[in-house]
PDB file of C-alpha atoms in Angstrom:
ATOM      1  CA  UNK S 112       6.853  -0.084  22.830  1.00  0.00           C
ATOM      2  CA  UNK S 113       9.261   3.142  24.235  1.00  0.00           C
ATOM      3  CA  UNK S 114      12.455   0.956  22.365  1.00  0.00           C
ATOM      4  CA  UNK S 115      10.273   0.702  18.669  1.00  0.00           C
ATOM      5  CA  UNK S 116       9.187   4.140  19.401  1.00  0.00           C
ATOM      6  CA  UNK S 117      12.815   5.716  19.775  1.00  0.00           C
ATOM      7  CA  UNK S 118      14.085   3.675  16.790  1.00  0.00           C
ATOM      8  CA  UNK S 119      11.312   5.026  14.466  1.00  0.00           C
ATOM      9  CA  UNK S 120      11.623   8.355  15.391  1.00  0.00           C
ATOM     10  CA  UNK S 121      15.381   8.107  15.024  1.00  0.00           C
ATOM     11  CA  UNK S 122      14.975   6.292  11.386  1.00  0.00           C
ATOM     12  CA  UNK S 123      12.608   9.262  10.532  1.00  0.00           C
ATOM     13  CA  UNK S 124      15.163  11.696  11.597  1.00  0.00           C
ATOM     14  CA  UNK S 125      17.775  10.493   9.292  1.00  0.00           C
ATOM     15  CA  UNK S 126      15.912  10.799   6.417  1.00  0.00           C
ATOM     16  CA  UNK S 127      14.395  14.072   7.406  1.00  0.00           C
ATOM     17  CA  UNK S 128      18.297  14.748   7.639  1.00  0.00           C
ATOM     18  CA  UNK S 129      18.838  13.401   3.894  1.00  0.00           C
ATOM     19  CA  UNK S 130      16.172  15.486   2.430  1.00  0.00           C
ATOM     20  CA  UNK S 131      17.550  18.373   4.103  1.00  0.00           C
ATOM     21  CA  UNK S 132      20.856  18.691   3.383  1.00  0.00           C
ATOM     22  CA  UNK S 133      19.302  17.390  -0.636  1.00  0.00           C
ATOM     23  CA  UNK S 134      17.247  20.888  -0.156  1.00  0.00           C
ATOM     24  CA  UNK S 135      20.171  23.001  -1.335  1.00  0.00           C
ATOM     25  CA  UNK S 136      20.993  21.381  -4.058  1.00  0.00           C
ATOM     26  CA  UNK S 137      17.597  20.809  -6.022  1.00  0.00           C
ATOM     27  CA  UNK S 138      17.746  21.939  -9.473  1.00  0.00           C
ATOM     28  CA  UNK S 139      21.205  21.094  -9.908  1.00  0.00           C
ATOM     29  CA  UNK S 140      20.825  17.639 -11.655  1.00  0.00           C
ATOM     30  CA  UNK S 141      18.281  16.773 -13.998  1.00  0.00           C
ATOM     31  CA  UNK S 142      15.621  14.504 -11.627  1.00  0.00           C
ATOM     32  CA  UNK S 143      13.859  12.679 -14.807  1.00  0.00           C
ATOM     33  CA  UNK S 144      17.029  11.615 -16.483  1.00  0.00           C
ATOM     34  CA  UNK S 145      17.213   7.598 -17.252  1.00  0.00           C
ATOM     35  CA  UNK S 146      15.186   4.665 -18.331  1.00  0.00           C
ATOM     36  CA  UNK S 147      11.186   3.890 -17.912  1.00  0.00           C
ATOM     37  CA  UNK S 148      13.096   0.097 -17.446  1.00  0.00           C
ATOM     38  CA  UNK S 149      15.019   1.511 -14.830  1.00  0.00           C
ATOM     39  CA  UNK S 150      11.838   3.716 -13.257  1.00  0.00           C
ATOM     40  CA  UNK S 151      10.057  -0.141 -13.628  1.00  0.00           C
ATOM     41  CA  UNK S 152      12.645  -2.169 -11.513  1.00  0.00           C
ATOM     42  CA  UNK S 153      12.779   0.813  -8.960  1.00  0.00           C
ATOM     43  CA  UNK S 154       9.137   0.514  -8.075  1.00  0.00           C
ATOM     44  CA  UNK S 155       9.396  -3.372  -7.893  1.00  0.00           C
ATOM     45  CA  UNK S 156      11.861  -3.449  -5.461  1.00  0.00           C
ATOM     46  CA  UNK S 157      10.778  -0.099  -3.256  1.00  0.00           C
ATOM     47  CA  UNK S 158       7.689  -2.505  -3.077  1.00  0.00           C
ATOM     48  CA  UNK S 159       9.807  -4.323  -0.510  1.00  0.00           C
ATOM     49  CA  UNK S 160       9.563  -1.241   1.841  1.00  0.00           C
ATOM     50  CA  UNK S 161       6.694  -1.309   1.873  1.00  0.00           C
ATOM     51  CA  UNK S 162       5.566  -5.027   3.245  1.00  0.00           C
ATOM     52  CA  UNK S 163       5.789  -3.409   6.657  1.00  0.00           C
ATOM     53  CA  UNK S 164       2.595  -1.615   6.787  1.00  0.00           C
ATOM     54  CA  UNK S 165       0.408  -5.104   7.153  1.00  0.00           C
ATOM     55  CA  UNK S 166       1.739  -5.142  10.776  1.00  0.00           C
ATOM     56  CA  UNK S 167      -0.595  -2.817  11.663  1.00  0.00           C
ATOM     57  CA  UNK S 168      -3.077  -5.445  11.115  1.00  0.00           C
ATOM     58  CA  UNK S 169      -1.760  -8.688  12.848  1.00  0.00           C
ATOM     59  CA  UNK S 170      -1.495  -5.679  16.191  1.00  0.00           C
ATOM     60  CA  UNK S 171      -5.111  -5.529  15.878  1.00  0.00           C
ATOM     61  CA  UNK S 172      -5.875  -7.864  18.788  1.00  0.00           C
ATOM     62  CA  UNK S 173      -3.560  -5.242  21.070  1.00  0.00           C
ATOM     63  CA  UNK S 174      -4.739  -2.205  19.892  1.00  0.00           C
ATOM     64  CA  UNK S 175      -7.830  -0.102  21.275  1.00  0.00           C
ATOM     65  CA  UNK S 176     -10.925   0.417  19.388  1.00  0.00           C
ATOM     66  CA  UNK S 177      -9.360  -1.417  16.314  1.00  0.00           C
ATOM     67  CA  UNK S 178     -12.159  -0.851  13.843  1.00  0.00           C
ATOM     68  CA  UNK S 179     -11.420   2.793  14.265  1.00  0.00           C
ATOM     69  CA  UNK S 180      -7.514   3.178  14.986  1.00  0.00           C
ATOM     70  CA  UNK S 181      -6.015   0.572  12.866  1.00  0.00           C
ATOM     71  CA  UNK S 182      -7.312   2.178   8.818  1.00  0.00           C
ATOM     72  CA  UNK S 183      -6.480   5.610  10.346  1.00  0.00           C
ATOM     73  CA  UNK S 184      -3.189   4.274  11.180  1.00  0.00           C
ATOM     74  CA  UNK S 185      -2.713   1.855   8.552  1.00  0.00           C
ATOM     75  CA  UNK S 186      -3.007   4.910   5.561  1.00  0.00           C
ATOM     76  CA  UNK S 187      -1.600   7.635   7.759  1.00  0.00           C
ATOM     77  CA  UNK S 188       1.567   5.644   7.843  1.00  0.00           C
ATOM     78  CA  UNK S 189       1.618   4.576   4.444  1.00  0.00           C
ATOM     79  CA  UNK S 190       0.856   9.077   3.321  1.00  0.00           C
ATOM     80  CA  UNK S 191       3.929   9.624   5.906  1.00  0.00           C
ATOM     81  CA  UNK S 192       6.093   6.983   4.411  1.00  0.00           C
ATOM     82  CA  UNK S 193       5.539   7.701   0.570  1.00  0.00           C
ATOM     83  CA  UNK S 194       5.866  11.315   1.389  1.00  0.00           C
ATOM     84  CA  UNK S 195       9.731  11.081   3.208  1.00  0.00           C
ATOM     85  CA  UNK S 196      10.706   8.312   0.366  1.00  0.00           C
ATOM     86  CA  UNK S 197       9.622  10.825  -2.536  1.00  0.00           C
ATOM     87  CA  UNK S 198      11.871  13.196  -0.883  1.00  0.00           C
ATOM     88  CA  UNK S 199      14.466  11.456   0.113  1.00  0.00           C
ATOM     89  CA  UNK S 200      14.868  10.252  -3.421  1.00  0.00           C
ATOM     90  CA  UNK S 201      14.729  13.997  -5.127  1.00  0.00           C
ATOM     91  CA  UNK S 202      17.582  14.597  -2.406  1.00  0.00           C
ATOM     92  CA  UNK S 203      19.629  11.921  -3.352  1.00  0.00           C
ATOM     93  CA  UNK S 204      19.323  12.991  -6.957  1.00  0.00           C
ATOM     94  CA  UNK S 205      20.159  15.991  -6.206  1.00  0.00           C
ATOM     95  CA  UNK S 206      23.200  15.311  -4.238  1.00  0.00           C
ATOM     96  CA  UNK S 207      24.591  12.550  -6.063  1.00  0.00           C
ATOM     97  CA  UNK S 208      23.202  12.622 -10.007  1.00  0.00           C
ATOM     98  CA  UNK S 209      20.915   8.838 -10.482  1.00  0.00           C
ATOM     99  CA  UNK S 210      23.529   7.558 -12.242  1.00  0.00           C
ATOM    100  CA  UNK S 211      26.212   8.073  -9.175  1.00  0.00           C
ATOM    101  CA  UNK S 212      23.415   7.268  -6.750  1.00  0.00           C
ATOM    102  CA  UNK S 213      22.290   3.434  -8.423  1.00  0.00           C
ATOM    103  CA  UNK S 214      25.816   2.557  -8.522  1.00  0.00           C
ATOM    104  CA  UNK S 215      26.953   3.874  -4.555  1.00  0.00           C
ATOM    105  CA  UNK S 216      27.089   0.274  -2.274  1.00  0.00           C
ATOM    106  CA  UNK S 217      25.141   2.962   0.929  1.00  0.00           C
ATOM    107  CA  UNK S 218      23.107   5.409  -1.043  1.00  0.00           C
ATOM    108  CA  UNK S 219      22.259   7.483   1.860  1.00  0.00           C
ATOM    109  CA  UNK S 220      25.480   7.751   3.864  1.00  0.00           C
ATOM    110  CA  UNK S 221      26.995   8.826  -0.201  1.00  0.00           C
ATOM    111  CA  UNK S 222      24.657  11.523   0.026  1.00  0.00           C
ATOM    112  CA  UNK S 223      25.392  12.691   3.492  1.00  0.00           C
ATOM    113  CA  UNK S 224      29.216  12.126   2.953  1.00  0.00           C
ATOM    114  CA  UNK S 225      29.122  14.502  -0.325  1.00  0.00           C
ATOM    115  CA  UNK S 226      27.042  17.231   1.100  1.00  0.00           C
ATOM    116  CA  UNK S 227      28.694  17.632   4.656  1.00  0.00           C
ATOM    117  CA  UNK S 228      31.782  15.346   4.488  1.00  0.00           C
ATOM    118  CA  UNK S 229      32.810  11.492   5.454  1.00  0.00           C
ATOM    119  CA  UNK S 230      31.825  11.656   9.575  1.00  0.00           C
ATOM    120  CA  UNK S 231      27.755  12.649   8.480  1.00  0.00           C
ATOM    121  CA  UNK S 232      28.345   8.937   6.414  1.00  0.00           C
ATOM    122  CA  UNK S 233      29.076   7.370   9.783  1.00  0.00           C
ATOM    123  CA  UNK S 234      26.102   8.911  11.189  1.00  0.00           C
ATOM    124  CA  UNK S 235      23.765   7.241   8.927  1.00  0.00           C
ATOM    125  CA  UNK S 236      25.476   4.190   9.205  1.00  0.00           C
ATOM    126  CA  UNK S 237      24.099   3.783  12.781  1.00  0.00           C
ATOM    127  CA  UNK S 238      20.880   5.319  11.601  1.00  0.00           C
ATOM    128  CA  UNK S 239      20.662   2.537   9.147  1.00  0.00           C
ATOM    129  CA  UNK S 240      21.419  -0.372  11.822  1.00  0.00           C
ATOM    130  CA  UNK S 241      18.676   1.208  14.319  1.00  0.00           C
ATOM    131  CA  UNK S 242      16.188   0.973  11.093  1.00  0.00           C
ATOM    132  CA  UNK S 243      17.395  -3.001  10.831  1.00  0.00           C
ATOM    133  CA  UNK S 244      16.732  -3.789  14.166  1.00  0.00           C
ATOM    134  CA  UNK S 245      13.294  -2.172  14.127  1.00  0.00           C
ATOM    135  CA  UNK S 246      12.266  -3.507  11.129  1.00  0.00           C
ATOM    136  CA  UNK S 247      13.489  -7.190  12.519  1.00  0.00           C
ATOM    137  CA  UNK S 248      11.800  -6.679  15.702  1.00  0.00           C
ATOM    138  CA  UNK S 249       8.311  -5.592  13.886  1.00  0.00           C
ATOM    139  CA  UNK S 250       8.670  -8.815  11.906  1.00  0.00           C
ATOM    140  CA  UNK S 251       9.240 -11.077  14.097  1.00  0.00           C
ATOM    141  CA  UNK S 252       6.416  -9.379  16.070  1.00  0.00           C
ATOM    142  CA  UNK S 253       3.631  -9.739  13.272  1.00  0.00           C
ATOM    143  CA  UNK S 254       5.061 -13.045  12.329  1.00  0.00           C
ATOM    144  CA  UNK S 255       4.055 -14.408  15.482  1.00  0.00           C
ATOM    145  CA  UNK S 256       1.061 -12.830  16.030  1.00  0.00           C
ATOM    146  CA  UNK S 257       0.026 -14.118  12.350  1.00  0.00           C
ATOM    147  CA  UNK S 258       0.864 -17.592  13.604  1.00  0.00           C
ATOM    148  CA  UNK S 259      -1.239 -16.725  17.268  1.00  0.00           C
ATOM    149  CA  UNK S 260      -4.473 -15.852  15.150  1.00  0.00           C
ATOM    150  CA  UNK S 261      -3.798 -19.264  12.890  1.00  0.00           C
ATOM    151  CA  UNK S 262      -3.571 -21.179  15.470  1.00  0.00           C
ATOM    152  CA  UNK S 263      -6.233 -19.993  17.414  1.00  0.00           C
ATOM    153  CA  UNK S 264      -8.467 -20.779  14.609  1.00  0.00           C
ATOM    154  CA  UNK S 265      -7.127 -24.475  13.990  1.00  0.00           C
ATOM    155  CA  UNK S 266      -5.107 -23.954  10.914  1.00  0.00           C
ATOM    156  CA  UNK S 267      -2.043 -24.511  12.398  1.00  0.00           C
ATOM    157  CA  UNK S 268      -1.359 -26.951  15.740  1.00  0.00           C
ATOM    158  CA  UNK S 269      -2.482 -25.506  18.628  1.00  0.00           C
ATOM    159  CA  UNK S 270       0.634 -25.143  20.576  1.00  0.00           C
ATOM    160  CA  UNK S 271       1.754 -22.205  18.290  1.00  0.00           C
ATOM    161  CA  UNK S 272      -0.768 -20.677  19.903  1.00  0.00           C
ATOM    162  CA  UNK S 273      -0.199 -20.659  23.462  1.00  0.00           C
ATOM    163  CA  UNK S 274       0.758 -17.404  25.412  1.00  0.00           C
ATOM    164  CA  UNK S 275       2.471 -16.425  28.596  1.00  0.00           C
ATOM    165  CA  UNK S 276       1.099 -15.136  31.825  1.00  0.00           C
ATOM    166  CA  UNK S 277       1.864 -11.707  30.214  1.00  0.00           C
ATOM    167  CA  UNK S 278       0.009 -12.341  27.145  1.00  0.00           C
ATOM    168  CA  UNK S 279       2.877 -13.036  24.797  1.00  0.00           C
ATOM    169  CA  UNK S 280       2.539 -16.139  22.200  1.00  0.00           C
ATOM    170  CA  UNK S 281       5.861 -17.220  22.793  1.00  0.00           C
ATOM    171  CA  UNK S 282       5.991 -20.065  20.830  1.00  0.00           C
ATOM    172  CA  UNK S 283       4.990 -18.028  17.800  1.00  0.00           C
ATOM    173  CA  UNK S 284       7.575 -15.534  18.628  1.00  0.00           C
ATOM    174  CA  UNK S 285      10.530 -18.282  18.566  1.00  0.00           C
ATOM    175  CA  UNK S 286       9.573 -19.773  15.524  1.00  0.00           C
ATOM    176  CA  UNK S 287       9.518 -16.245  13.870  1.00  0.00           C
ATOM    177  CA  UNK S 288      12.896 -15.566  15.522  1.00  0.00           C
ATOM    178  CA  UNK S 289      14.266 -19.167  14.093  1.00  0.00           C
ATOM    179  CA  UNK S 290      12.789 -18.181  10.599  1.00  0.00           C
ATOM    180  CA  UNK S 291      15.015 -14.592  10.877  1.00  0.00           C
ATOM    181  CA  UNK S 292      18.422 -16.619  11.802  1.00  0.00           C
ATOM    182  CA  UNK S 293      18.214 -19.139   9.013  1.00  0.00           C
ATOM    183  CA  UNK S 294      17.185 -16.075   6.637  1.00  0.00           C
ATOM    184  CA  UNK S 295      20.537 -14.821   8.440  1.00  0.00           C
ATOM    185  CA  UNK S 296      22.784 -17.622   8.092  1.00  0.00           C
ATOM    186  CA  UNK S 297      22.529 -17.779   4.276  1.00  0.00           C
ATOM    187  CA  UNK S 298      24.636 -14.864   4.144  1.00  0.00           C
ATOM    188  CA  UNK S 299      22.445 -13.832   0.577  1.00  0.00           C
ATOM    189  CA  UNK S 300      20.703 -11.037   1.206  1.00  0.00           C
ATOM    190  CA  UNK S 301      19.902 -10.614  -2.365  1.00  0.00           C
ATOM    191  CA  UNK S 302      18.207 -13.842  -2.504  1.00  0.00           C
ATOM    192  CA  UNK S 303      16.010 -13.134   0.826  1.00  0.00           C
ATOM    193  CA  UNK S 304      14.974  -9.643  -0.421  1.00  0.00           C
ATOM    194  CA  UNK S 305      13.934 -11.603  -3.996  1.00  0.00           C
ATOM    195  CA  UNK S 306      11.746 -14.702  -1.762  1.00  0.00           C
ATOM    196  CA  UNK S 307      10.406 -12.329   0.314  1.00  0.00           C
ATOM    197  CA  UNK S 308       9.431 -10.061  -2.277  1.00  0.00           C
ATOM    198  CA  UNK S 309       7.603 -12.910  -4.932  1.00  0.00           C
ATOM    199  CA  UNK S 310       5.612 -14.019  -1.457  1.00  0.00           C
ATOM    200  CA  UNK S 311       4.405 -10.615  -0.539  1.00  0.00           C
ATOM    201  CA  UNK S 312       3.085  -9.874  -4.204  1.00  0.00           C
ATOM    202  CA  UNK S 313       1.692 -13.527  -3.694  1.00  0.00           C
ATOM    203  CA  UNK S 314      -0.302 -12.602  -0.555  1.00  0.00           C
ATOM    204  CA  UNK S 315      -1.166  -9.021  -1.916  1.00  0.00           C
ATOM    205  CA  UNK S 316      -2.503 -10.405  -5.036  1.00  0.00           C
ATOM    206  CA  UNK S 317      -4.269 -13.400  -2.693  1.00  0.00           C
ATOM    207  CA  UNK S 318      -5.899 -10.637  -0.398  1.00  0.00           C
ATOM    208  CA  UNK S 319      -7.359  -8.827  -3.674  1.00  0.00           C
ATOM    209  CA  UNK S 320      -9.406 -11.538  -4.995  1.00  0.00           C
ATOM    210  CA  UNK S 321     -10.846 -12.757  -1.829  1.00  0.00           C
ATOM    211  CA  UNK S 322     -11.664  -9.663  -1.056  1.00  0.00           C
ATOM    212  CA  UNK S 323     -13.943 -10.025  -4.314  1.00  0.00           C
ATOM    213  CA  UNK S 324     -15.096 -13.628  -4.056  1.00  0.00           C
ATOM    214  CA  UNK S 325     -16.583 -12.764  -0.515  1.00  0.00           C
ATOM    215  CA  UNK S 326     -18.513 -10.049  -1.761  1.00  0.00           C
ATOM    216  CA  UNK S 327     -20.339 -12.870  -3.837  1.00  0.00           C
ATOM    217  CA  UNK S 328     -19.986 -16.240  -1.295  1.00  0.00           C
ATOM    218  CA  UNK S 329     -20.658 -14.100   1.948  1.00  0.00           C
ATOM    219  CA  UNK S 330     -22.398 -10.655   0.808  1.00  0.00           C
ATOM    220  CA  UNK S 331     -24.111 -10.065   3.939  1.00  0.00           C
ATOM    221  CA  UNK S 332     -21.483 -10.280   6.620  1.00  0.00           C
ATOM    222  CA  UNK S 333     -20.578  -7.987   8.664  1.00  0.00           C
ATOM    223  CA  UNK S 334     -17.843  -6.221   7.867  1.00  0.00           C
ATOM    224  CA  UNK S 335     -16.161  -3.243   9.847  1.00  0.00           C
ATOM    225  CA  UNK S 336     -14.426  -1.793   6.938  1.00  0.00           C
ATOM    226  CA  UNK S 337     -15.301  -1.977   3.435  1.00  0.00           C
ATOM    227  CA  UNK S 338     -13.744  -1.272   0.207  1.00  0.00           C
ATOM    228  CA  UNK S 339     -15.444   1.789  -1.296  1.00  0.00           C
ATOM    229  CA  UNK S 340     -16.515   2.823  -5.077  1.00  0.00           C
ATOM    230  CA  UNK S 341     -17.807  -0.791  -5.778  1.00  0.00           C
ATOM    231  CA  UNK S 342     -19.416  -1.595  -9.845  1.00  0.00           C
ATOM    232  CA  UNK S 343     -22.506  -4.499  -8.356  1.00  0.00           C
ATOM    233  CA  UNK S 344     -20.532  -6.653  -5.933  1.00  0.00           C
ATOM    234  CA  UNK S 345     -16.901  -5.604  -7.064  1.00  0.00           C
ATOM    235  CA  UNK S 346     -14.756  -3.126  -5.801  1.00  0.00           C
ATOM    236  CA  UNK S 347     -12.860  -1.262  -8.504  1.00  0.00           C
ATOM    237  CA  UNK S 348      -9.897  -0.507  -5.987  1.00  0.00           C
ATOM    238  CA  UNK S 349      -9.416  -4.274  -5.444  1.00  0.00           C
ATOM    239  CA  UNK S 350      -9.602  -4.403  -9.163  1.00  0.00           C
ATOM    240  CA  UNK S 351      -7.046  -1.915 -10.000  1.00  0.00           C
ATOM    241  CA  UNK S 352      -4.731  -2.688  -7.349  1.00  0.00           C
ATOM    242  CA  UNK S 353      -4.693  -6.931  -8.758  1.00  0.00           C
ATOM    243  CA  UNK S 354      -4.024  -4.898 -12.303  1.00  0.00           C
ATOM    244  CA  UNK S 355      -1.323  -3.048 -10.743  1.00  0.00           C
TER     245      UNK S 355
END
């Protein structure tokens, strides 16, 4: 918990530092200049930083008074998160010019490196590595607890599901870890951002209509959070969010 903790507050730090030294220089490029085709494929692929946020679901089972904690944390995160990537990208824009900043191979260490010189780069370099290896260990985390709560209601074998004598489902955790080094050793990132990206708008879009067909096949169970602003039996944010 104190090592995730340290490496979030550190990723937050560098891009409170990006939007910073980005403060200065607002109003010096134009921020709207471009394609809608290019605003399009943007917010497909920013999608992908945003997959991280269902984690605070599959902690549930770990996490005190769930029912309460988890949606405060859940859209907390997600006003926190929108909020610093907003910024961060009127910064950039700001520092660099869109055209300068779609092309640069490390977007954020070009910013830095143009705004205070080439040793800030290196600092967000390290930055960047501490935000991998949070973002692995959080995965590989929810992975296995999403393969605990599976197996632990028979749809996968039960010896994913076992746990140690400190509560850890171990097995789950090395298959997750497995999963991560193959990912690893095809050496295409490109191609594992692209998979992972079609199967999380699979899932979202999967989430969104069973959310509406239980409304209809099981209307009266219990449910500890609800989807509000519903037209009968369907919610209209479920709606607009499988439109989206």
């Amino acid at each position: 918990i104190w090592l995730t903790t340290a490496l979030v507050l550190l990723q937050i730090g560098g891009l409170v530092a990006v939007v910073a030294v980005g403060i200065p220089h607002i109003g010096s490029r134009p921020l709207t200049e471009g394609t809608p085709t290019g605003v399009l494929v943007g917010a497909a692929l920013v999608f992908f930083a945003f997959i991280g946020f269902d984690e605070v679901i599959t902690l549930s089972d770990e996490t005190r008074d769930p029912v309460r904690t988890v949606p405060r944390a859940l859209l907390l995160a997600l006003g926190i998160s929108t909020f610093l990537y907003m910024a961060v990208a009127v910064a950039g824009v700001s520092v660099l010019g869109a055209g300068a900043l779609a092309t640069a191979e490390q977007p954020l260490a070009a910013v830095m490196g143009t705004a205070l010189g080439d040793r800030s780069a290196g600092l967000v370099a390290v930055i960047a590595l501490a935000a991998t290896t949070n973002t692995t260990l959080l995965l590989i985390t929810a992975s296995s607890r999403l393969a605990f709560g599976m197996a632990e209601r028979g749809a996968l074998p039960p010896l994913i599901g076992r746990v140690s004598r400190r509560g850890v489902p171990w097995v789950g955790v090395a298959i997750a870890a497995a999963g991560a080094v193959g990912a690893l050793i095809l050496g295409n990132l490109a191609l594992v951002a692209s998979v992972t990206d079609f199967a999380v708008y699979l899932v979202f879009v999967v989430v969104n209509v069973v959310v509406i067909v239980l409304r209809f096949r099981q209307a009266r169970r219990y449910r500890p959070f609800r989807v509000p602003f519903a037209v009968g039996r369907v919610p209209v944010p479920t709606v607009a969010a499988l439109l989206v």
